[in-house]
PDB file of C-alpha atoms in Angstrom:
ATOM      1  CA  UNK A  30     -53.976  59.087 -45.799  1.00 49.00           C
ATOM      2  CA  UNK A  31     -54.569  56.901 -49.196  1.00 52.00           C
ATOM      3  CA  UNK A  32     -52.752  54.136 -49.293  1.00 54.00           C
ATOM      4  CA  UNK A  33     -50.104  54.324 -52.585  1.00 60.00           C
ATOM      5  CA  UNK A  34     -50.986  50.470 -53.561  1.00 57.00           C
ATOM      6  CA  UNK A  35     -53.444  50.372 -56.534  1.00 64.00           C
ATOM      7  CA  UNK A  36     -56.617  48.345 -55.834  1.00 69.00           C
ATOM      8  CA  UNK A  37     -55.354  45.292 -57.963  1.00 70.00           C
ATOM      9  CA  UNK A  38     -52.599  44.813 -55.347  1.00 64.00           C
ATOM     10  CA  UNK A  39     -55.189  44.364 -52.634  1.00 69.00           C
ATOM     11  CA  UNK A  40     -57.083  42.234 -55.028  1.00 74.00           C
ATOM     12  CA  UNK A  41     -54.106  39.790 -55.710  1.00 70.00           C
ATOM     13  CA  UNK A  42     -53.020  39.534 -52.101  1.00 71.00           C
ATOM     14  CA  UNK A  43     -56.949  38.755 -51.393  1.00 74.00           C
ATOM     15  CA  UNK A  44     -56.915  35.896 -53.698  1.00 75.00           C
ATOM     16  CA  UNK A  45     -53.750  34.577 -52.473  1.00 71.00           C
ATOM     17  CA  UNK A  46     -54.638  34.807 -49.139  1.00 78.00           C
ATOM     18  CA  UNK A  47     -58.041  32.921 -50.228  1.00 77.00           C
ATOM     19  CA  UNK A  48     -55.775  30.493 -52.184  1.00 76.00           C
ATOM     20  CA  UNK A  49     -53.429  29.892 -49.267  1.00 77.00           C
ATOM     21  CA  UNK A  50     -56.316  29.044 -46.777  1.00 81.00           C
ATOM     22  CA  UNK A  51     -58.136  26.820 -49.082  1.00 79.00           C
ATOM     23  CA  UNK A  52     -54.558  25.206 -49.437  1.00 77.00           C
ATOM     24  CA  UNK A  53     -53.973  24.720 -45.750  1.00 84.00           C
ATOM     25  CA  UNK A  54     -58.090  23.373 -45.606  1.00 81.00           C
ATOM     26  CA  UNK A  55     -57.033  20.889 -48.392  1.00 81.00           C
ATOM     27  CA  UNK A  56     -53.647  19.536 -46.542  1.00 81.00           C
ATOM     28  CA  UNK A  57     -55.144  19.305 -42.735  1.00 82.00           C
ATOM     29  CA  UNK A  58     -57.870  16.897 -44.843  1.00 82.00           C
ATOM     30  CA  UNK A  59     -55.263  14.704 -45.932  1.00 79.00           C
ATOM     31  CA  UNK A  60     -53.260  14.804 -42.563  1.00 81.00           C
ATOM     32  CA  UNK A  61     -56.734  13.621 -40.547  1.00 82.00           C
ATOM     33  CA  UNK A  62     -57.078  11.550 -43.579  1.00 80.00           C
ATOM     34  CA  UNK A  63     -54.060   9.793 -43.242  1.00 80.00           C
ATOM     35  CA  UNK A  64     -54.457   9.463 -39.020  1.00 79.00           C
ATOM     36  CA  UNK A  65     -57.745   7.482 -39.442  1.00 78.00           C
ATOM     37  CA  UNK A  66     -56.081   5.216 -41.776  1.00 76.00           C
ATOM     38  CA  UNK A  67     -52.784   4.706 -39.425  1.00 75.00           C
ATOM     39  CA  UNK A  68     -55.275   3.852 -36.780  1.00 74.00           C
ATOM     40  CA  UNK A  69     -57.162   1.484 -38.825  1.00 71.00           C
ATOM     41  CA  UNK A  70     -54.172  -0.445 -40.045  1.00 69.00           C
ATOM     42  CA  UNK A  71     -52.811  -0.611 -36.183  1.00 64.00           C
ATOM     43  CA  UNK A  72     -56.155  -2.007 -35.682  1.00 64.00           C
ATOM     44  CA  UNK A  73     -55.864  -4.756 -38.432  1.00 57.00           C
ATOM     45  CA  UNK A  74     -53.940  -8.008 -37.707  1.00 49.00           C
ATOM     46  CA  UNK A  75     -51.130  -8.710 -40.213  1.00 47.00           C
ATOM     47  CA  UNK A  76     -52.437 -11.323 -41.933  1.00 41.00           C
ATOM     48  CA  UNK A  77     -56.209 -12.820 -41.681  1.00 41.00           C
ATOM     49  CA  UNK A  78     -56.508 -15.946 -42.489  1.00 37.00           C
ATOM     50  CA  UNK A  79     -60.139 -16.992 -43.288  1.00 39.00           C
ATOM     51  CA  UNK A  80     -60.242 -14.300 -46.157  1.00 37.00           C
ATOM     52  CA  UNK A  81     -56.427 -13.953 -46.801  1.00 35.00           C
ATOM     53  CA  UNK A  82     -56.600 -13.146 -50.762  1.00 38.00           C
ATOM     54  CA  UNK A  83     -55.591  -9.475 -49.807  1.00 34.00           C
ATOM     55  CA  UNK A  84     -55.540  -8.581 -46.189  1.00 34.00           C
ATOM     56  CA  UNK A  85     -51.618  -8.071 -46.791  1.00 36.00           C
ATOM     57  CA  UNK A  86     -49.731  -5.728 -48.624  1.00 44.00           C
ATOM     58  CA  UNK A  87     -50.511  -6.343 -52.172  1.00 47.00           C
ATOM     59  CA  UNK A  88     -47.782  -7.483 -54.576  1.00 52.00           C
ATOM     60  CA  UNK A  89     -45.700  -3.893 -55.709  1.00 49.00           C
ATOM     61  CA  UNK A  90     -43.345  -3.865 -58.562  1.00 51.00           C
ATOM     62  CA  UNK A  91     -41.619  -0.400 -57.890  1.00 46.00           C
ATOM     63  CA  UNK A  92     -37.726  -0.237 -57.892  1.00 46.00           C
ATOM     64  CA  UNK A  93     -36.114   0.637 -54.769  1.00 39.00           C
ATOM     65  CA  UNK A  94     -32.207   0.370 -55.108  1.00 41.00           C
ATOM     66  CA  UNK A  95     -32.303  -1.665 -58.163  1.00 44.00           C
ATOM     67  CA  UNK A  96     -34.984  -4.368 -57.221  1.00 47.00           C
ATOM     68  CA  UNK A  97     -38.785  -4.979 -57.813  1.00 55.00           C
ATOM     69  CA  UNK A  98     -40.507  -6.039 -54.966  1.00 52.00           C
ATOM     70  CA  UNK A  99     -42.946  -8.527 -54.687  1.00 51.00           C
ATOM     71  CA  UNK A 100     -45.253  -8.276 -51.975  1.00 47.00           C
ATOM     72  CA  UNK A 101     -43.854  -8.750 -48.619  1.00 38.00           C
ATOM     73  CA  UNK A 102     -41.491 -10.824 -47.724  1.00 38.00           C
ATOM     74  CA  UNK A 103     -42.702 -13.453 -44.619  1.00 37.00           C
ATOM     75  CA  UNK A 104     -40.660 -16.222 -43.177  1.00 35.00           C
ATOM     76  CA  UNK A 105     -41.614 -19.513 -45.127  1.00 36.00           C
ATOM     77  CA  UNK A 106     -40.300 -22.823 -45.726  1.00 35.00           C
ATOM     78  CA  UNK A 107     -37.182 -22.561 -46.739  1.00 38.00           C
ATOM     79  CA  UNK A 108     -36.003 -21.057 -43.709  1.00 36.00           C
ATOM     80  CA  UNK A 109     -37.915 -23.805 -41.370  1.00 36.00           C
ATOM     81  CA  UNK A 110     -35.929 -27.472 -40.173  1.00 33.00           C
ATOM     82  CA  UNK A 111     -37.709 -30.226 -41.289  1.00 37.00           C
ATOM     83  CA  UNK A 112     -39.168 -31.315 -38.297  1.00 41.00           C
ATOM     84  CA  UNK A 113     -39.495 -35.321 -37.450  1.00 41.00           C
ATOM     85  CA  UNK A 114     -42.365 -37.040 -36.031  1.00 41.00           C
ATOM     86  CA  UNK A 115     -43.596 -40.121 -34.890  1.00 43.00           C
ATOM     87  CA  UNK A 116     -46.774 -41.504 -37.311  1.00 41.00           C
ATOM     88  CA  UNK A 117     -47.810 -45.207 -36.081  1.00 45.00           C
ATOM     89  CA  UNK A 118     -44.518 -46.009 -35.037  1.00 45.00           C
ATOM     90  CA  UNK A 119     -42.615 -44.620 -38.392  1.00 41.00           C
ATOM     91  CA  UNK A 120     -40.907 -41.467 -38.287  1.00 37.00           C
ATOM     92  CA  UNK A 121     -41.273 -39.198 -41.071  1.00 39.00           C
ATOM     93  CA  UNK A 122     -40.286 -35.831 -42.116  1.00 38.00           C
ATOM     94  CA  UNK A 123     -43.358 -33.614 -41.691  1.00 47.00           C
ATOM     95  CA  UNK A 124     -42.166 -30.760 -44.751  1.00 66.00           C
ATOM     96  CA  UNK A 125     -40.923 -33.312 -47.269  1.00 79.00           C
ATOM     97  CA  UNK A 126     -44.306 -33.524 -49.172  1.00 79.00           C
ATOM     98  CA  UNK A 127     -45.180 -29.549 -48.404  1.00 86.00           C
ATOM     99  CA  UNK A 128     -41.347 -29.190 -50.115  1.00 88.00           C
ATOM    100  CA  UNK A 129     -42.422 -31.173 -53.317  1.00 92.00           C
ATOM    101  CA  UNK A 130     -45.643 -29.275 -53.542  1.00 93.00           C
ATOM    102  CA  UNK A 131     -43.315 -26.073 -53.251  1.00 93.00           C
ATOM    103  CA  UNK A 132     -40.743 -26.996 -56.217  1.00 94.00           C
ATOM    104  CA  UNK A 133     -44.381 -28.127 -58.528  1.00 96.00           C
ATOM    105  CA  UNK A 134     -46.118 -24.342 -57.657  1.00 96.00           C
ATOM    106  CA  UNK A 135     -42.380 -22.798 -58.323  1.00 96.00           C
ATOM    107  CA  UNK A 136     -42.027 -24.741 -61.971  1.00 97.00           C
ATOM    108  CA  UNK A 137     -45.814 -23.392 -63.135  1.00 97.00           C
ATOM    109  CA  UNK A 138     -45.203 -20.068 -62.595  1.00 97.00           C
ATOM    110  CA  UNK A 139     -41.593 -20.059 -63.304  1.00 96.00           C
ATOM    111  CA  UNK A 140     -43.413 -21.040 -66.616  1.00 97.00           C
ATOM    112  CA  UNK A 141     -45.388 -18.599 -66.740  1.00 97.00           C
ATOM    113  CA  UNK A 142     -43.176 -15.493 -66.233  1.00 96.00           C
ATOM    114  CA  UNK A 143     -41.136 -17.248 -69.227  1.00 96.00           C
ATOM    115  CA  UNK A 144     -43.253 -18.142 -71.764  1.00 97.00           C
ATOM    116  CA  UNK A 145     -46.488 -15.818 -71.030  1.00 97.00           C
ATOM    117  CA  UNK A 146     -44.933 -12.818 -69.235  1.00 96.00           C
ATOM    118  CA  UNK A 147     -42.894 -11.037 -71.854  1.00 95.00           C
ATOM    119  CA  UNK A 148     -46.117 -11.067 -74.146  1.00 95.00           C
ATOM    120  CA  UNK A 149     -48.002  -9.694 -71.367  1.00 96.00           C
ATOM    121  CA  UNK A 150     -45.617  -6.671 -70.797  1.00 95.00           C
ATOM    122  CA  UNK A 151     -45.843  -6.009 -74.531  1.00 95.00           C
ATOM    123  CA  UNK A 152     -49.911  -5.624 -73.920  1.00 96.00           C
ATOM    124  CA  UNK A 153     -49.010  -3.566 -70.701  1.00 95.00           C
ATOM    125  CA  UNK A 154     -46.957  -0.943 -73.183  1.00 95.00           C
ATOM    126  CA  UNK A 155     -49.365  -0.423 -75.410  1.00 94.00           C
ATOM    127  CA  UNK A 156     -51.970  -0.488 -72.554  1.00 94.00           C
ATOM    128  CA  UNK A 157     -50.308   2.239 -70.647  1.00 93.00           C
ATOM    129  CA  UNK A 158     -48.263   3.636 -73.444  1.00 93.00           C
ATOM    130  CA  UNK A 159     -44.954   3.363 -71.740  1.00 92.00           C
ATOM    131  CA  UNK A 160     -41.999   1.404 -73.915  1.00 90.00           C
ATOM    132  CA  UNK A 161     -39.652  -1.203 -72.389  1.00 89.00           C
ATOM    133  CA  UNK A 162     -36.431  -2.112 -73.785  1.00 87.00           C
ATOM    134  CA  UNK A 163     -35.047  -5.894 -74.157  1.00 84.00           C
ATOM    135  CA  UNK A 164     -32.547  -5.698 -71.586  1.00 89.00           C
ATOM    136  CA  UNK A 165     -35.572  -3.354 -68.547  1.00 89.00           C
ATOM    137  CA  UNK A 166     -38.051  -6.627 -69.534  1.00 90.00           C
ATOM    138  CA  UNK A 167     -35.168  -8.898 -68.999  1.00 91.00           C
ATOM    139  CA  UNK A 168     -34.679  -6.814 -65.732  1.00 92.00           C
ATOM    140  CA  UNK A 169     -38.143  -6.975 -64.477  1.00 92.00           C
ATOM    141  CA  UNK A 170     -38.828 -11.072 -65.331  1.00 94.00           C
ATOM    142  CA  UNK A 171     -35.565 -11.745 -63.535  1.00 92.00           C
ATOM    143  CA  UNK A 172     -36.257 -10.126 -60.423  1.00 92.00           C
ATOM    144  CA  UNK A 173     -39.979 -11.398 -59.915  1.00 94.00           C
ATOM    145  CA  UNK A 174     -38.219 -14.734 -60.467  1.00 92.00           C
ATOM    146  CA  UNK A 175     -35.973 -14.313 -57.988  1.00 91.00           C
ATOM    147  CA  UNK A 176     -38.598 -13.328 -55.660  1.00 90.00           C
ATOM    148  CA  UNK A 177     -42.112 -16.203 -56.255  1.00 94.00           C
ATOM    149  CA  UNK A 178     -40.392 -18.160 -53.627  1.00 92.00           C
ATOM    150  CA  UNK A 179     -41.598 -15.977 -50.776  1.00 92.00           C
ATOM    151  CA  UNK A 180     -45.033 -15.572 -52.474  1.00 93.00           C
ATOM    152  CA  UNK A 181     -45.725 -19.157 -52.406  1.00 93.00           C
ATOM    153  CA  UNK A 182     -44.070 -19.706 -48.701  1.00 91.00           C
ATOM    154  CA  UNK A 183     -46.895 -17.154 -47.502  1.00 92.00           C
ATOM    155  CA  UNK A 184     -49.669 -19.171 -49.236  1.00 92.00           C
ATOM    156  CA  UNK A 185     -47.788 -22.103 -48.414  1.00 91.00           C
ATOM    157  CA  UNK A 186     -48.093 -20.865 -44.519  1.00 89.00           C
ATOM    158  CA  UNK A 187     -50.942 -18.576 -44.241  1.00 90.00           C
ATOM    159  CA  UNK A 188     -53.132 -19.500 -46.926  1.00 89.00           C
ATOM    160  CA  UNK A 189     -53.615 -24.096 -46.334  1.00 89.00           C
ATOM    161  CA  UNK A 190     -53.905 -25.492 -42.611  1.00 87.00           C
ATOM    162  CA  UNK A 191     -51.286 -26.438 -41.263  1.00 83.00           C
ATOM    163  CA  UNK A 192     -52.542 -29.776 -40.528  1.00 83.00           C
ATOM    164  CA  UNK A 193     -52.216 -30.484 -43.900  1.00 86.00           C
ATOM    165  CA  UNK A 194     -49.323 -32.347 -44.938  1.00 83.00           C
ATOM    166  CA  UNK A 195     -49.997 -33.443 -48.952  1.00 90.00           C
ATOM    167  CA  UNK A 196     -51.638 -30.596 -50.674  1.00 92.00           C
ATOM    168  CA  UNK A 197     -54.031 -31.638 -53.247  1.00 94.00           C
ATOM    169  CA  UNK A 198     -53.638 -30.797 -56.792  1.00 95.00           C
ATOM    170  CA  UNK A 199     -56.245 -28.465 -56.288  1.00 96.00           C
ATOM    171  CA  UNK A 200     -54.585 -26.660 -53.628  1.00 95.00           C
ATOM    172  CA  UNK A 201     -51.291 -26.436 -55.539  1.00 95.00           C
ATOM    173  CA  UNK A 202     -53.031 -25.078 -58.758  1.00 97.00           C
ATOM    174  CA  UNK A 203     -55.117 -22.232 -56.384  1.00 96.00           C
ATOM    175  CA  UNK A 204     -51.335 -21.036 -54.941  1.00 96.00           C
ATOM    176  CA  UNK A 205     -50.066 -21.063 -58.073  1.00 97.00           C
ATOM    177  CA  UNK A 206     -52.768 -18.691 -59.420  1.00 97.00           C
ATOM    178  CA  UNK A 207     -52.700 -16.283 -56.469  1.00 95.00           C
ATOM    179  CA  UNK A 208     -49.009 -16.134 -57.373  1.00 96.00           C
ATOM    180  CA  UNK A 209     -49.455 -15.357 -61.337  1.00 96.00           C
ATOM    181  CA  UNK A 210     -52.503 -12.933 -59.990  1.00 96.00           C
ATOM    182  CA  UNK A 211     -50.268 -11.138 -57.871  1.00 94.00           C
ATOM    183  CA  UNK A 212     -47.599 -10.736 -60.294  1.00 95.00           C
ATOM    184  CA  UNK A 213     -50.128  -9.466 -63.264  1.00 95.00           C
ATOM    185  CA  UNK A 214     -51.460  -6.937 -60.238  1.00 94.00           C
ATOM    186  CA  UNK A 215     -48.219  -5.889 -59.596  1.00 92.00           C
ATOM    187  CA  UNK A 216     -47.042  -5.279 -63.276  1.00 94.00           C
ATOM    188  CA  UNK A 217     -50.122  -2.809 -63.797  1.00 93.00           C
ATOM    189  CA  UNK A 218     -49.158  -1.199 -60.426  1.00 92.00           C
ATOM    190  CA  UNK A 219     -45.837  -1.027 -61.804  1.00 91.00           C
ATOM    191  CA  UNK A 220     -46.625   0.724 -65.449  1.00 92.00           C
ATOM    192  CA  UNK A 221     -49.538   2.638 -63.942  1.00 92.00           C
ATOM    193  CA  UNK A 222     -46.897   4.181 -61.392  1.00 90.00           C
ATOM    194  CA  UNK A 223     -44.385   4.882 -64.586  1.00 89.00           C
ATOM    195  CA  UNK A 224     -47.068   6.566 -66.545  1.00 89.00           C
ATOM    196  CA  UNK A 225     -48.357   8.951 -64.107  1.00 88.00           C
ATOM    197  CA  UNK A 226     -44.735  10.159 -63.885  1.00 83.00           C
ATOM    198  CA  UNK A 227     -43.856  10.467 -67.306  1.00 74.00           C
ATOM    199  CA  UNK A 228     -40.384   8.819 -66.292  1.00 53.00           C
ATOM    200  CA  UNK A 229     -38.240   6.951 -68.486  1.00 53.00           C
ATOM    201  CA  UNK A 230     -39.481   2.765 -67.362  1.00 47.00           C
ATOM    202  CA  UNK A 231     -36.273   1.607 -68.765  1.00 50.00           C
ATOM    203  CA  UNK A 232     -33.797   3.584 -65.859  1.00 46.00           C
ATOM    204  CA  UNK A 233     -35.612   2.657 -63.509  1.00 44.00           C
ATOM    205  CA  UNK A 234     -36.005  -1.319 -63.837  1.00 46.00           C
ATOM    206  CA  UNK A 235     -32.073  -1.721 -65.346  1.00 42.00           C
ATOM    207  CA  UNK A 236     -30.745  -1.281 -61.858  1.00 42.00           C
ATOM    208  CA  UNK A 237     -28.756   1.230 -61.941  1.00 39.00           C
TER     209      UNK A 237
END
């Protein structure tokens, strides 16, 4: 008995079936993909120290309920007691110099998202052809300042041995400029993202 389905029935079912296959291929690729790289990272120590420039999570600028986040977000300074100890019979507070070096880092690149940031968004608009208004660049300045303290705790803590008390003006100037790199990663991470899906930058850096 012929079958009452014309031959380009068969055809299209064929090629969907061929589609569907290749489709299943395609996503158990990405699933043992994305195993190796779980195990890998479970593997892989939070943070290593003797190359630390970017064993971490690098710096993302993405909004998640109404905030850009920087990076990750260790346990630094600020939320450590000054501890007291005994140096040739004077006591002295071990983080008072590490807390001056902090406020000096904080000031440069306070500085810097002030006076060279908003001219570096503009070249990230044209760059990526994605427009900000006054109030989303106000938006996106205001929450990486609220957020470099954290970055320069982890350098701070991770990045200089602890041993060291009185950071050089060296050492200051390198945290500072892991800081400002960090940011200027995270701002192309950030308009790259916005780009690729054709959303509307503006919503989604004005909070709500």
């Amino acid at each position: 008995m012929y079958s009452s389905y014309p031959e380009s029935y068969f055809q299209k079912l064929n090629d969907y079936l061929k589609w569907q296959t290749n489709r299943i291929r395609s996503l158990e690729n990405k699933v043992e993909l994305l195993s190796k790289e779980l195990e890998s990272l479970k593997k892989q120590r939070g943070v290593t120290i003797e190359r630390i420039e970017y064993k971490f999570d690098q710096l993302k600028v993405e909004k998640l309920d109404g905030t850009l986040n920087v990076g990750l977000s260790p346990a630094g300074l600020g939320e450590q007691s000054v501890q007291d100890m005994e140096v040739g019979g004077e006591t002295i507070r071990t983080n008072a110099a590490r807390s001056e070096s902090f406020a000096r880092i904080q000031q440069q690149v306070t500085d810097y998202l002030q006076q060279s940031c908003p001219a570096e968004l503009v070249q990230l608009e044209e760059k990526y052809q994605v427009k900000l208004d006054e109030d989303a660049t106000e938006s996106i300045i205001g929450d990486l300042q609220g957020q470099i303290g954290q970055r320069i705790d982890y350098y701070l803590k991770y990045g200089i041995d602890p041993d060291v008390v009185i950071l050089t003006t060296e050492q200051e100037q390198g945290i500072t400029d892991k800081v400002i790199r960090d940011i200027r990663l995270g701002l192309e991470q950030y308009f790259l993202k916005r780009k690729s899906e054709g959303g509307d930058p503006n919503e989604s850096a004005g909070g709500e």
